[in-house]
Amino acid sequence: MAASKQEPVRAKSKTREPSRAIHARIEARFGEGAVALEDAVDPVTLVRDPKQLIEVMSFLKTDPELAFDFLRSVTGTDWPKLGSIESVYHLYSYQTGQAHVVKVRVPRARPDVPSVERLWPTANWFEREAFDLVGIRYLEHSDLRRIMLPEDWIGHPLRKDYVEQPDYHGIGTTRASPLDAFAELDRARRALREARGEAPPPVRTSPITPPEGWVDPKAKKAEAKTKPASKPEAGSDAGDAKGDA
Amino acid sequence: MTNDNSLMAGDEGMVVLSKLDSLINWNRKSSIWYLLFGLACCGIELMQTGGPRTDLDRFGGIPRATPRQADLMIVAGTLTYKMALRAKLLYDQMPEPRYVISMGACATCGGLFQLAYSVCKGVDKIIPVDVYVPGCPPRPEALTEGFMRIQDKMMRERWAAKLSGRVLG
């Protein structure tokens, strides 16, 4: 193991360099074939083979320079067009103050990802959440059940192609808009009026009378549009100047 | 006693004449024990309503921690499907006659979260509701108003007729 002469890079600012440095260290250990840098938004390490995830993660945890002792979060991302699902790990190190994101990509049809619960016990609940909402199956997880939705829930709601069930235990999942009832009332009134041969009610106007001297800005605008020639010299000053000339 | 028909006469002790229904209803409306059932931010406002400023206690409203001692369920907050089944269970455990206030937009129709996959679109999908209190969340004054409408509803009950079987209860 190389003794670290240089100070570990601290995440002082929002610059991407610290994460790139961390990725370089992972790449130096596992080679370019194992990990890839995804730099589109923020530098993220992609572990190409899910089977190698545990190996890479334990390196991130045990390496004295990286020392990621805290798993902040595990999330899932669904990419239906790519036909893949990603499991994303947000890591933080209390020892160095650095943070890094690692992700792994698996096919949508078979979203099996090894669990990192043995490295960070907090992953237990995070992975249950990702399983619950995105449907990632974490292999060798000690207790892979739904964590928030009921046990008998059908489907994983944060999948892009999730379709809501028409009911849950007989409780309908839709509710009519109250405005529909008003529209129905309007239709019924109109039908009644027409059957009686009555005239439609007068259109209601605003009961508020404008104060004296008030000019409707819409009318003003329309007026300005009709005579565009005087536009550059608008205002009383311009008029005076014209008169002088 | 607030009933106009009541008559007080009192040379030897007090005699109060009233209708039996008025007496029963007056008793019931003066001690509405409500189930503590805060589900979201409306629950905070429910606590505030029970606090000293608006003081539900002055109506005899006392929070109960068990449905078996409660007359009124105030559904305060966003009801998820998971919770909806529990809410139904709690309602079934309440002794009759029981009343339900749907507090706030979420309990009434799902509110802000009605397009969410996990939120029940109104508590009236699972249990009958007596009073809907609008608001997001309703102010304590609004909930107090809803509480008083429940009292009005209680005062209109006709227990004597129901017990004698003349009215279907």
mmCIF file of N, CA, C and O in Angstrom, chain A residues 133 146-153 157-158 162 164 168-176, chain B residues 81-82 84-86 108-110 114-126 132:
data_model
loop_
_atom_site.group_PDB
_atom_site.id
_atom_site.type_symbol
_atom_site.label_atom_id
_atom_site.label_comp_id
_atom_site.label_asym_id
_atom_site.label_seq_id
_atom_site.Cartn_x
_atom_site.Cartn_y
_atom_site.Cartn_z
ATOM 1 N N LEU A 133 -39.929 0.962 -3.996
ATOM 2 C CA LEU A 133 -40.406 1.969 -4.942
ATOM 3 C C LEU A 133 -39.920 1.738 -6.372
ATOM 4 O O LEU A 133 -40.600 2.109 -7.317
ATOM 5 N N ARG A 146 -41.042 -4.749 1.585
ATOM 6 C CA ARG A 146 -41.435 -3.360 1.381
ATOM 7 C C ARG A 146 -41.276 -2.620 2.698
ATOM 8 O O ARG A 146 -41.543 -3.185 3.761
ATOM 9 N N ILE A 147 -40.880 -1.347 2.614
ATOM 10 C CA ILE A 147 -40.668 -0.616 3.867
ATOM 11 C C ILE A 147 -41.747 0.423 4.098
ATOM 12 O O ILE A 147 -42.125 0.700 5.236
ATOM 13 N N MET A 148 -42.296 1.003 3.012
ATOM 14 C CA MET A 148 -43.288 2.058 3.206
ATOM 15 C C MET A 148 -44.665 1.665 2.712
ATOM 16 O O MET A 148 -45.652 1.866 3.404
ATOM 17 N N LEU A 149 -44.746 1.106 1.546
ATOM 18 C CA LEU A 149 -46.051 0.707 1.023
ATOM 19 C C LEU A 149 -46.504 -0.574 1.723
ATOM 20 O O LEU A 149 -45.685 -1.306 2.287
ATOM 21 N N PRO A 150 -47.810 -0.856 1.677
ATOM 22 C CA PRO A 150 -48.292 -2.090 2.305
ATOM 23 C C PRO A 150 -47.691 -3.322 1.625
ATOM 24 O O PRO A 150 -47.310 -3.275 0.452
ATOM 25 N N GLU A 151 -47.621 -4.392 2.376
ATOM 26 C CA GLU A 151 -46.983 -5.621 1.885
ATOM 27 C C GLU A 151 -47.663 -6.154 0.625
ATOM 28 O O GLU A 151 -47.016 -6.750 -0.219
ATOM 29 N N ASP A 152 -48.992 -5.928 0.533
ATOM 30 C CA ASP A 152 -49.724 -6.510 -0.590
ATOM 31 C C ASP A 152 -49.858 -5.539 -1.763
ATOM 32 O O ASP A 152 -50.716 -5.702 -2.598
ATOM 33 N N TRP A 153 -49.036 -4.520 -1.798
ATOM 34 C CA TRP A 153 -49.075 -3.550 -2.890
ATOM 35 C C TRP A 153 -48.625 -4.203 -4.191
ATOM 36 O O TRP A 153 -47.709 -5.028 -4.187
ATOM 37 N N PRO A 157 -44.021 1.860 -7.614
ATOM 38 C CA PRO A 157 -44.579 3.098 -8.157
ATOM 39 C C PRO A 157 -43.587 4.054 -8.807
ATOM 40 O O PRO A 157 -44.006 4.889 -9.595
ATOM 41 N N LEU A 158 -42.318 3.997 -8.472
ATOM 42 C CA LEU A 158 -41.401 4.952 -9.099
ATOM 43 C C LEU A 158 -40.811 4.419 -10.397
ATOM 44 O O LEU A 158 -39.953 5.068 -10.988
ATOM 45 N N TYR A 162 -45.160 2.542 -14.338
ATOM 46 C CA TYR A 162 -46.086 2.081 -13.298
ATOM 47 C C TYR A 162 -47.514 2.511 -13.628
ATOM 48 O O TYR A 162 -47.765 3.655 -14.005
ATOM 49 N N GLU A 164 -51.312 2.696 -11.958
ATOM 50 C CA GLU A 164 -52.026 2.603 -10.680
ATOM 51 C C GLU A 164 -53.159 1.589 -10.791
ATOM 52 O O GLU A 164 -53.848 1.541 -11.807
ATOM 53 N N TYR A 168 -57.699 -0.308 -4.185
ATOM 54 C CA TYR A 168 -56.872 -0.977 -3.184
ATOM 55 C C TYR A 168 -57.794 -1.453 -2.065
ATOM 56 O O TYR A 168 -58.420 -0.630 -1.399
ATOM 57 N N HIS A 169 -57.939 -2.734 -1.907
ATOM 58 C CA HIS A 169 -58.859 -3.314 -0.914
ATOM 59 C C HIS A 169 -60.263 -2.721 -1.046
ATOM 60 O O HIS A 169 -60.892 -2.377 -0.037
ATOM 61 N N GLY A 170 -60.704 -2.545 -2.273
ATOM 62 C CA GLY A 170 -62.049 -2.020 -2.477
ATOM 63 C C GLY A 170 -62.162 -0.512 -2.377
ATOM 64 O O GLY A 170 -63.239 0.039 -2.571
ATOM 65 N N ILE A 171 -61.062 0.169 -2.051
ATOM 66 C CA ILE A 171 -61.082 1.636 -2.016
ATOM 67 C C ILE A 171 -60.697 2.124 -3.409
ATOM 68 O O ILE A 171 -59.592 1.851 -3.875
ATOM 69 N N GLY A 172 -61.592 2.832 -4.050
ATOM 70 C CA GLY A 172 -61.298 3.333 -5.385
ATOM 71 C C GLY A 172 -60.141 4.318 -5.373
ATOM 72 O O GLY A 172 -59.970 5.061 -4.414
ATOM 73 N N THR A 173 -59.362 4.332 -6.428
ATOM 74 C CA THR A 173 -58.191 5.219 -6.442
ATOM 75 C C THR A 173 -58.437 6.478 -7.268
ATOM 76 O O THR A 173 -57.497 7.188 -7.592
ATOM 77 N N THR A 174 -59.683 6.731 -7.620
ATOM 78 C CA THR A 174 -59.967 7.973 -8.342
ATOM 79 C C THR A 174 -61.085 8.711 -7.613
ATOM 80 O O THR A 174 -61.809 8.137 -6.812
ATOM 81 N N ARG A 175 -61.185 9.998 -7.893
ATOM 82 C CA ARG A 175 -62.258 10.798 -7.305
ATOM 83 C C ARG A 175 -62.728 11.785 -8.357
ATOM 84 O O ARG A 175 -61.914 12.457 -8.984
ATOM 85 N N ALA A 176 -64.027 11.854 -8.537
ATOM 86 C CA ALA A 176 -64.575 12.770 -9.529
ATOM 87 C C ALA A 176 -64.289 14.204 -9.117
ATOM 88 O O ALA A 176 -64.318 14.528 -7.931
ATOM 89 N N TYR B 81 -53.317 4.863 1.720
ATOM 90 C CA TYR B 81 -54.095 3.627 1.645
ATOM 91 C C TYR B 81 -53.740 2.701 2.807
ATOM 92 O O TYR B 81 -54.581 2.011 3.363
ATOM 93 N N LYS B 82 -52.445 2.715 3.131
ATOM 94 C CA LYS B 82 -51.997 1.855 4.229
ATOM 95 C C LYS B 82 -52.704 2.250 5.522
ATOM 96 O O LYS B 82 -53.135 1.401 6.297
ATOM 97 N N ALA B 84 -55.522 3.967 5.599
ATOM 98 C CA ALA B 84 -56.976 3.932 5.403
ATOM 99 C C ALA B 84 -57.569 2.671 6.020
ATOM 100 O O ALA B 84 -58.621 2.710 6.659
ATOM 101 N N LEU B 85 -56.870 1.552 5.848
ATOM 102 C CA LEU B 85 -57.365 0.299 6.426
ATOM 103 C C LEU B 85 -57.374 0.387 7.950
ATOM 104 O O LEU B 85 -58.290 -0.109 8.610
ATOM 105 N N ARG B 86 -56.344 1.040 8.498
ATOM 106 C CA ARG B 86 -56.282 1.216 9.959
ATOM 107 C C ARG B 86 -57.382 2.167 10.425
ATOM 108 O O ARG B 86 -57.970 1.961 11.498
ATOM 109 N N THR B 108 -60.376 15.270 3.099
ATOM 110 C CA THR B 108 -61.620 15.416 2.364
ATOM 111 C C THR B 108 -61.543 14.812 0.965
ATOM 112 O O THR B 108 -62.457 14.123 0.533
ATOM 113 N N CYS B 109 -60.438 15.072 0.245
ATOM 114 C CA CYS B 109 -60.383 14.597 -1.141
ATOM 115 C C CYS B 109 -58.977 14.160 -1.567
ATOM 116 O O CYS B 109 -58.742 13.916 -2.735
ATOM 117 N N GLY B 110 -58.060 14.073 -0.654
ATOM 118 C CA GLY B 110 -56.686 13.789 -1.043
ATOM 119 C C GLY B 110 -55.852 15.048 -1.138
ATOM 120 O O GLY B 110 -54.636 15.000 -1.073
ATOM 121 N N GLN B 114 -53.534 14.360 -4.062
ATOM 122 C CA GLN B 114 -54.524 13.431 -4.600
ATOM 123 C C GLN B 114 -54.052 12.717 -5.853
ATOM 124 O O GLN B 114 -54.654 11.727 -6.246
ATOM 125 N N LEU B 115 -52.990 13.187 -6.478
ATOM 126 C CA LEU B 115 -52.483 12.468 -7.642
ATOM 127 C C LEU B 115 -51.395 11.465 -7.256
ATOM 128 O O LEU B 115 -50.863 10.771 -8.112
ATOM 129 N N ALA B 116 -51.083 11.386 -5.979
ATOM 130 C CA ALA B 116 -50.053 10.451 -5.549
ATOM 131 C C ALA B 116 -50.616 9.033 -5.512
ATOM 132 O O ALA B 116 -51.793 8.825 -5.214
ATOM 133 N N TYR B 117 -49.768 8.078 -5.841
ATOM 134 C CA TYR B 117 -50.209 6.683 -5.903
ATOM 135 C C TYR B 117 -50.609 6.136 -4.541
ATOM 136 O O TYR B 117 -51.395 5.215 -4.450
ATOM 137 N N SER B 118 -50.084 6.737 -3.470
ATOM 138 C CA SER B 118 -50.248 6.120 -2.160
ATOM 139 C C SER B 118 -51.334 6.778 -1.319
ATOM 140 O O SER B 118 -51.593 6.341 -0.212
ATOM 141 N N VAL B 119 -51.958 7.845 -1.842
ATOM 142 C CA VAL B 119 -52.869 8.631 -1.006
ATOM 143 C C VAL B 119 -54.320 8.318 -1.332
ATOM 144 O O VAL B 119 -54.723 8.311 -2.492
ATOM 145 N N CYS B 120 -55.087 8.062 -0.286
ATOM 146 C CA CYS B 120 -56.513 7.784 -0.418
ATOM 147 C C CYS B 120 -57.235 9.090 -0.772
ATOM 148 O O CYS B 120 -56.989 10.118 -0.155
ATOM 149 N N LYS B 121 -58.114 9.019 -1.763
ATOM 150 C CA LYS B 121 -58.754 10.240 -2.265
ATOM 151 C C LYS B 121 -59.978 10.591 -1.419
ATOM 152 O O LYS B 121 -61.109 10.646 -1.914
ATOM 153 N N GLY B 122 -59.757 10.796 -0.164
ATOM 154 C CA GLY B 122 -60.855 11.216 0.706
ATOM 155 C C GLY B 122 -61.221 10.129 1.691
ATOM 156 O O GLY B 122 -61.362 8.964 1.337
ATOM 157 N N VAL B 123 -61.419 10.542 2.951
ATOM 158 C CA VAL B 123 -61.726 9.560 3.988
ATOM 159 C C VAL B 123 -63.154 9.033 3.830
ATOM 160 O O VAL B 123 -63.487 7.957 4.310
ATOM 161 N N ASP B 124 -63.995 9.782 3.075
ATOM 162 C CA ASP B 124 -65.370 9.307 2.879
ATOM 163 C C ASP B 124 -65.428 8.110 1.932
ATOM 164 O O ASP B 124 -66.497 7.563 1.694
ATOM 165 N N LYS B 125 -64.298 7.727 1.373
ATOM 166 C CA LYS B 125 -64.251 6.496 0.583
ATOM 167 C C LYS B 125 -64.308 5.270 1.488
ATOM 168 O O LYS B 125 -64.591 4.166 1.012
ATOM 169 N N ILE B 126 -63.984 5.435 2.751
ATOM 170 C CA ILE B 126 -63.954 4.270 3.636
ATOM 171 C C ILE B 126 -64.916 4.368 4.818
ATOM 172 O O ILE B 126 -65.452 3.362 5.246
ATOM 173 N N TYR B 132 -67.281 18.177 7.057
ATOM 174 C CA TYR B 132 -66.029 18.442 6.353
ATOM 175 C C TYR B 132 -65.549 19.830 6.742
ATOM 176 O O TYR B 132 -66.309 20.790 6.642
#
